[in-house]
Short mmCIF file of C-alpha atoms in Angstrom, two decimals:
data_model
loop_
_atom_site.label_atom_id
_atom_site.label_comp_id
_atom_site.label_asym_id
_atom_site.label_seq_id
_atom_site.Cartn_x
_atom_site.Cartn_y
_atom_site.Cartn_z
CA MET A 1 -215.61 -5.28 -312.80
CA LYS A 2 -218.41 -2.85 -311.90
CA ARG A 3 -219.15 -5.07 -309.20
CA ASN A 4 -215.54 -5.00 -307.68
CA ALA A 5 -215.50 -1.13 -308.14
CA LEU A 6 -218.64 -1.10 -306.17
CA LEU A 7 -217.12 -2.99 -303.46
CA ILE A 8 -213.74 -1.22 -303.35
CA GLY A 9 -215.89 2.05 -303.14
CA LEU A 10 -217.89 0.82 -300.08
CA PHE A 11 -214.63 -0.47 -298.62
CA VAL A 12 -213.12 2.90 -298.97
CA LEU A 13 -216.21 4.74 -297.51
CA THR A 14 -216.34 2.48 -294.78
CA ALA A 15 -212.80 3.12 -293.92
CA LEU A 16 -213.36 6.82 -294.02
CA ALA A 17 -216.24 6.53 -291.71
CA LEU A 18 -214.15 4.18 -289.25
CA ALA A 19 -211.27 7.12 -289.25
CA ALA A 20 -213.64 9.88 -288.84
CA ALA A 21 -215.54 8.01 -286.07
CA ALA A 22 -211.97 7.28 -284.39
CA ILE A 23 -210.65 10.67 -284.61
CA THR A 24 -214.13 11.97 -283.14
CA PHE A 25 -214.05 9.39 -280.50
CA LEU A 26 -210.31 10.12 -279.75
CA GLY A 27 -210.14 13.83 -280.04
CA GLY A 28 -213.71 14.52 -278.44
CA ASN A 29 -214.70 18.03 -278.88
CA ARG A 30 -211.08 19.42 -279.28
CA LEU A 31 -211.22 19.55 -282.97
CA PHE A 32 -214.06 21.93 -283.05
CA GLU A 33 -212.27 24.02 -279.89
CA GLN A 34 -211.41 27.56 -280.30
CA ARG A 35 -207.58 27.95 -279.65
CA VAL A 36 -205.57 30.90 -279.25
CA ARG A 37 -201.87 30.57 -280.18
CA ALA A 38 -199.32 32.57 -277.96
CA VAL A 39 -195.53 32.64 -277.77
CA VAL A 40 -192.98 32.84 -274.55
CA TYR A 41 -189.57 33.87 -274.82
CA PHE A 42 -187.43 32.53 -272.50
CA THR A 43 -183.72 33.97 -272.09
CA ASN A 44 -182.63 31.04 -269.42
CA SER A 45 -182.49 27.32 -269.76
CA VAL A 46 -185.79 25.42 -270.64
CA LYS A 47 -184.46 21.80 -269.26
CA GLY A 48 -187.38 19.54 -268.82
CA LEU A 49 -189.87 21.44 -271.13
CA TYR A 50 -190.91 19.45 -274.20
CA VAL A 51 -193.52 19.70 -276.95
CA GLY A 52 -196.80 18.49 -275.54
CA ALA A 53 -195.93 19.73 -272.06
CA PRO A 54 -199.10 21.18 -270.24
CA VAL A 55 -199.84 24.76 -270.03
CA THR A 56 -201.71 25.58 -266.68
CA PHE A 57 -203.50 28.70 -265.08
CA ARG A 58 -202.80 28.39 -261.39
CA GLY A 59 -202.36 24.75 -261.68
CA VAL A 60 -205.55 24.01 -264.02
CA PRO A 61 -204.65 22.71 -267.67
CA ILE A 62 -205.66 25.04 -270.34
CA GLY A 63 -203.27 24.40 -273.32
CA GLN A 64 -200.23 22.58 -274.35
CA VAL A 65 -196.73 23.45 -275.82
CA ASP A 66 -196.85 23.18 -279.56
CA ALA A 67 -193.24 23.97 -280.70
CA ILE A 68 -189.95 25.05 -279.17
CA GLY A 69 -187.04 26.74 -281.12
CA ILE A 70 -183.93 28.95 -280.67
CA GLU A 71 -183.03 32.39 -281.68
CA VAL A 72 -179.63 33.54 -281.77
CA ASP A 73 -178.69 37.29 -282.07
CA PRO A 74 -175.68 37.06 -284.73
CA ASN A 75 -174.11 40.58 -283.28
CA ASN A 76 -173.81 39.75 -279.42
CA LEU A 77 -174.97 36.07 -279.58
CA VAL A 78 -177.65 36.44 -277.07
CA THR A 79 -179.84 33.56 -277.30
CA ARG A 80 -183.64 33.30 -276.71
CA VAL A 81 -185.87 30.09 -276.48
CA PRO A 82 -189.26 30.81 -278.14
CA VAL A 83 -191.79 28.75 -277.04
CA GLN A 84 -195.30 28.33 -279.11
CA LEU A 85 -198.12 27.24 -277.50
CA PHE A 86 -202.10 27.28 -278.06
CA ILE A 87 -204.41 27.99 -275.12
CA THR A 88 -208.09 26.58 -275.14
CA SER A 89 -210.25 29.84 -275.09
CA LYS A 90 -213.19 28.00 -273.62
CA LEU A 91 -211.08 26.75 -270.48
CA LEU A 92 -210.10 30.59 -269.65
CA GLN A 93 -213.30 32.47 -269.85
CA MET A 94 -214.06 35.85 -268.68
CA SER A 95 -216.96 36.64 -266.38
CA GLY A 96 -219.55 39.02 -266.82
CA GLY A 97 -221.26 37.56 -270.20
CA GLN A 98 -218.11 38.26 -272.68
CA ASP A 99 -217.72 35.24 -274.80
CA ASN A 100 -214.43 36.24 -276.68
CA MET A 101 -211.27 36.05 -274.45
CA ASP A 102 -208.95 39.00 -275.34
CA LEU A 103 -205.31 37.46 -274.74
CA ARG A 104 -203.59 40.88 -275.83
CA GLN A 105 -205.95 42.88 -273.21
CA LEU A 106 -204.86 40.23 -270.48
CA VAL A 107 -201.30 40.57 -270.92
CA GLN A 108 -201.51 44.10 -270.64
CA ARG A 109 -203.54 43.83 -267.40
CA GLY A 110 -200.75 41.56 -266.01
CA LEU A 111 -200.75 38.05 -267.50
CA ARG A 112 -197.64 36.54 -267.01
CA ALA A 113 -195.78 33.08 -267.75
CA ARG A 114 -193.17 31.29 -265.97
CA LEU A 115 -191.42 27.77 -266.05
CA ALA A 116 -192.33 25.35 -263.28
CA GLN A 117 -191.38 21.62 -262.48
CA GLN A 118 -193.93 19.34 -263.38
CA SER A 119 -191.97 16.74 -261.43
CA LEU A 120 -189.06 16.61 -259.20
CA VAL A 121 -188.44 12.88 -260.04
CA THR A 122 -188.49 13.04 -263.63
CA GLY A 123 -187.14 16.55 -263.98
CA GLN A 124 -190.03 17.64 -266.67
CA ALA A 125 -191.18 21.15 -266.52
CA LEU A 126 -194.66 23.00 -267.92
CA ILE A 127 -195.51 26.58 -268.17
CA ASP A 128 -197.72 28.32 -265.67
CA LEU A 129 -199.71 31.28 -266.36
CA ASP A 130 -200.91 33.90 -263.67
CA PHE A 131 -201.84 37.34 -263.03
CA ASP A 132 -198.74 39.40 -261.65
CA PRO A 133 -199.87 43.35 -262.47
CA LYS A 134 -196.50 44.44 -260.71
CA SER A 135 -194.03 42.84 -263.11
CA PRO A 136 -192.67 45.00 -265.89
CA LEU A 137 -194.17 44.41 -269.21
CA ALA A 138 -191.10 43.20 -271.22
CA LEU A 139 -191.78 42.02 -274.74
CA HIS A 140 -189.12 40.63 -277.12
CA GLY A 141 -190.93 39.42 -280.13
CA ASP A 142 -192.67 41.05 -283.37
CA PRO A 143 -195.55 43.33 -282.10
CA GLU A 144 -196.87 42.37 -285.62
CA SER A 145 -196.90 38.88 -285.02
CA ARG A 146 -200.42 36.91 -285.10
CA SER A 147 -199.14 34.88 -281.92
CA VAL A 148 -199.74 37.03 -278.49
CA GLU A 149 -196.55 37.37 -276.64
CA ILE A 150 -196.70 36.68 -272.85
CA PRO A 151 -194.11 37.95 -271.02
CA VAL A 152 -192.07 35.93 -268.72
CA VAL A 153 -191.47 36.16 -264.82
CA LYS A 154 -188.81 34.42 -262.74
CA GLY A 155 -189.98 31.06 -261.02
CA ALA A 156 -189.77 30.34 -257.52
CA PHE A 157 -186.79 28.46 -257.72
CA ASP A 158 -185.23 30.56 -260.35
CA ASP A 159 -182.72 32.44 -258.21
CA LEU A 160 -182.19 29.46 -256.21
CA VAL A 161 -180.84 27.85 -259.24
CA ALA A 162 -178.72 30.62 -260.29
CA GLN A 163 -177.35 30.93 -257.09
CA ILE A 164 -176.08 27.02 -257.25
CA SER A 165 -174.81 27.23 -260.78
CA GLU A 166 -172.51 30.37 -259.58
CA LEU A 167 -171.18 28.08 -256.69
CA PRO A 168 -167.57 26.91 -257.23
CA LEU A 169 -169.18 23.21 -256.93
CA LYS A 170 -165.58 21.86 -257.92
CA ASP A 171 -163.67 23.65 -255.26
CA THR A 172 -166.57 22.81 -252.80
CA VAL A 173 -166.38 18.84 -253.78
CA GLY A 174 -162.74 19.08 -253.22
CA ASP A 175 -163.07 21.10 -249.90
CA LEU A 176 -165.73 18.44 -248.88
CA ARG A 177 -163.56 15.61 -249.66
CA ARG A 178 -160.52 17.12 -247.83
CA THR A 179 -163.11 17.73 -244.80
CA LEU A 180 -164.37 14.06 -245.15
CA GLY A 181 -160.46 12.65 -245.36
CA GLU A 182 -159.86 14.88 -242.29
CA LEU A 183 -162.91 13.65 -240.26
CA GLN A 184 -162.10 10.27 -240.95
CA GLN A 185 -158.54 10.73 -239.81
CA THR A 186 -160.10 12.64 -236.59
CA SER A 187 -162.65 9.58 -236.21
CA VAL A 188 -159.40 7.26 -236.41
CA ALA A 189 -157.57 9.24 -233.56
CA ALA A 190 -160.48 9.70 -231.66
CA GLN A 191 -161.06 5.94 -231.54
CA LYS A 192 -157.54 5.45 -230.57
CA VAL A 193 -157.92 7.82 -227.62
CA MET A 194 -161.22 6.29 -226.73
CA LYS A 195 -159.29 2.79 -226.61
CA GLN A 196 -156.49 4.35 -224.45
CA ALA A 197 -158.89 6.22 -222.38
CA GLY A 198 -160.85 3.08 -221.57
CA GLU A 199 -157.68 0.91 -220.70
CA ASP A 200 -156.68 4.00 -218.36
CA TRP A 201 -160.28 3.76 -217.02
CA ARG A 202 -160.32 0.24 -216.22
CA GLN A 203 -156.61 0.62 -214.71
CA ALA A 204 -158.08 3.60 -212.81
CA SER A 205 -161.24 1.26 -211.91
CA LEU A 206 -158.80 -1.45 -210.74
CA ALA A 207 -156.75 0.77 -208.55
CA ALA A 208 -160.05 2.30 -207.00
CA GLN A 209 -161.06 -1.13 -206.16
CA GLU A 210 -157.95 -1.88 -204.44
CA ILE A 211 -157.93 1.31 -202.45
CA MET A 212 -161.51 0.35 -201.54
CA ARG A 213 -160.41 -2.89 -200.26
CA ASN A 214 -157.81 -1.28 -198.43
CA THR A 215 -160.06 1.38 -196.86
CA ASP A 216 -162.22 -1.41 -195.85
CA ARG A 217 -159.52 -3.15 -194.05
CA THR A 218 -158.20 0.30 -192.51
CA LEU A 219 -161.95 1.22 -191.46
CA GLN A 220 -162.38 -2.12 -189.74
CA SER A 221 -158.74 -1.93 -187.85
CA VAL A 222 -159.68 1.73 -186.88
CA GLY A 223 -163.10 0.26 -185.89
CA GLN A 224 -161.41 -2.25 -183.63
CA GLN A 225 -159.14 0.27 -181.93
CA ALA A 226 -161.78 2.76 -181.43
CA ASN A 227 -163.65 -0.06 -179.78
CA GLY A 228 -160.74 -0.63 -177.51
CA THR A 229 -160.42 3.05 -176.96
CA LEU A 230 -164.10 3.22 -175.82
CA GLN A 231 -163.72 0.51 -173.56
CA SER A 232 -160.61 1.94 -171.92
CA VAL A 233 -162.48 5.39 -171.64
CA GLN A 234 -165.67 3.62 -170.16
CA ARG A 235 -163.34 2.12 -167.61
CA LEU A 236 -161.73 5.13 -166.68
CA SER A 237 -164.82 6.83 -166.36
CA ASP A 238 -165.85 3.93 -164.07
CA THR A 239 -162.85 4.35 -162.31
CA THR A 240 -163.12 8.27 -161.94
CA ASN A 241 -166.75 7.66 -160.55
CA ASN A 242 -165.54 5.16 -157.96
CA LEU A 243 -162.57 7.61 -156.93
CA VAL A 244 -165.21 10.68 -156.59
CA ALA A 245 -167.60 8.51 -154.64
CA ALA A 246 -164.72 7.23 -152.28
CA THR A 247 -163.35 10.96 -151.69
CA GLN A 248 -166.32 12.56 -151.66
CA PRO A 249 -166.65 12.37 -147.71
CA ASP A 250 -163.01 13.82 -147.19
CA VAL A 251 -163.79 16.51 -149.98
CA ALA A 252 -167.12 17.44 -147.77
CA LEU A 253 -164.92 17.63 -144.55
CA THR A 254 -162.19 19.50 -146.23
CA LEU A 255 -164.59 22.18 -147.69
CA ALA A 256 -166.51 22.43 -144.09
CA SER A 257 -162.67 23.46 -142.63
CA ALA A 258 -161.93 25.74 -145.32
CA ARG A 259 -165.36 27.46 -144.70
CA ASP A 260 -164.36 27.58 -140.83
CA ALA A 261 -160.99 28.73 -141.43
CA ALA A 262 -162.51 31.38 -143.98
CA ARG A 263 -164.80 32.61 -141.19
CA SER A 264 -162.23 32.96 -138.67
CA VAL A 265 -160.11 34.80 -141.22
CA GLU A 266 -162.96 37.08 -141.69
CA VAL A 267 -163.58 37.65 -137.94
CA SER A 268 -159.78 38.46 -137.55
CA MET A 269 -160.08 40.84 -140.55
CA GLN A 270 -163.00 42.58 -138.68
CA SER A 271 -161.14 42.98 -135.72
CA PHE A 272 -158.03 44.30 -137.34
CA ALA A 273 -160.43 46.92 -138.93
CA GLU A 274 -161.70 47.95 -135.84
CA LEU A 275 -158.53 48.40 -134.26
CA SER A 276 -157.11 50.12 -137.04
CA ALA A 277 -160.13 52.27 -137.70
CA PRO A 278 -159.81 56.19 -137.10
CA GLY A 279 -160.68 57.66 -133.77
CA SER A 280 -160.75 54.14 -131.89
CA ALA A 281 -159.43 53.81 -128.57
CA PRO A 282 -156.87 51.40 -129.19
CA ARG A 283 -155.79 53.10 -132.29
CA GLU A 284 -155.38 56.31 -130.18
CA ASP A 285 -153.32 54.35 -127.66
CA LEU A 286 -151.32 53.16 -130.19
CA GLU A 287 -150.57 56.46 -131.64
CA SER A 288 -149.66 57.95 -127.97
CA THR A 289 -147.38 55.05 -127.23
CA LEU A 290 -145.85 55.82 -130.71
CA ARG A 291 -145.34 59.49 -129.93
CA ASP A 292 -143.59 58.60 -126.45
CA LEU A 293 -141.45 56.03 -127.86
CA SER A 294 -140.39 58.56 -130.65
CA LEU A 295 -139.80 61.49 -127.46
CA THR A 296 -137.82 58.77 -125.83
CA ALA A 297 -135.83 57.77 -128.77
CA ARG A 298 -134.75 61.47 -129.55
CA SER A 299 -134.04 61.84 -125.94
CA LEU A 300 -131.65 58.77 -125.91
CA ARG A 301 -130.09 60.12 -129.21
CA GLN A 302 -129.41 63.48 -127.49
CA VAL A 303 -127.71 61.58 -124.57
CA ALA A 304 -125.51 59.65 -126.92
CA GLU A 305 -124.57 62.87 -128.75
CA LEU A 306 -123.52 64.49 -125.85
CA LEU A 307 -121.45 61.46 -124.49
CA GLU A 308 -119.62 61.43 -127.84
CA ASN A 309 -118.73 64.82 -127.64
CA GLN A 310 -118.18 64.73 -123.78
CA PRO A 311 -117.42 61.65 -122.37
CA ASN A 312 -116.84 63.03 -118.67
CA ALA A 313 -120.23 64.73 -118.77
CA LEU A 314 -121.52 61.94 -116.29
CA ILE A 315 -119.16 63.09 -113.93
CA PHE A 316 -118.47 66.66 -114.20
CA GLY A 317 -121.88 67.59 -115.93
CA ARG A 318 -122.46 69.43 -119.19
CA ARG A 319 -120.47 72.38 -119.80
#
């Protein structure tokens, strides 16, 4: 009996030693790390956040989520989601030789928490800490609580998510469906129009080809007629050249005769100009003769008047 009790005791001690070794191996030095408990109150949805989710500071893991709860105000039904978490003080150290991390003092100086996406594929979320001194210090929990409350600030996508959630998605989807239906009808109508346009284009192409063939035939005919016309013009030009060459001597003689006649006319005109020039002898003789003729005509007119009045004047003389 004593031997069996001894064996059982050794077995228990060995099991305890193995369990302690396993815990030490798996947990490492985390069992002896100093942890600071904190709480974060979210007023919006914490979808994707789970117990065990990492707590990071600018992306560096410094803790994890320990518990997630729900608090509802019975008066106005305002709901808050307290998230309990712990932070390993060894990972978040203060420079300047300070060993102890005063989390409350860091909160007063601007330490804030926000909900961030851990993976867009899985939708898991985490809590990320950072300093934002410009954000207001809004606390919702019990100030006498042992857990340090870290205020929450909006994440980068919170406003976008809020705006998307306020959109009338149902109406938008309905409008989108109607738009797609109208686009499909427009596409069918456009296909019909394109098909008809293609047929019209084919007909127009055939007509254009026929016009081009007729034009080619017309141009060929016009070219032949133009060649005949050019040949006729060439023959007319040759005939004209021959005629000019044949009549050139007669034309020369005619021009010489015309020059002689012009010279004779010029001499006659000069002679006439000399005769009719004032003070010339022929002109004075002509003027004297004209005066004598004028006196003679006047005398004859007087004699005629006398005979008309006194017919017997030739016999008896003037009374």
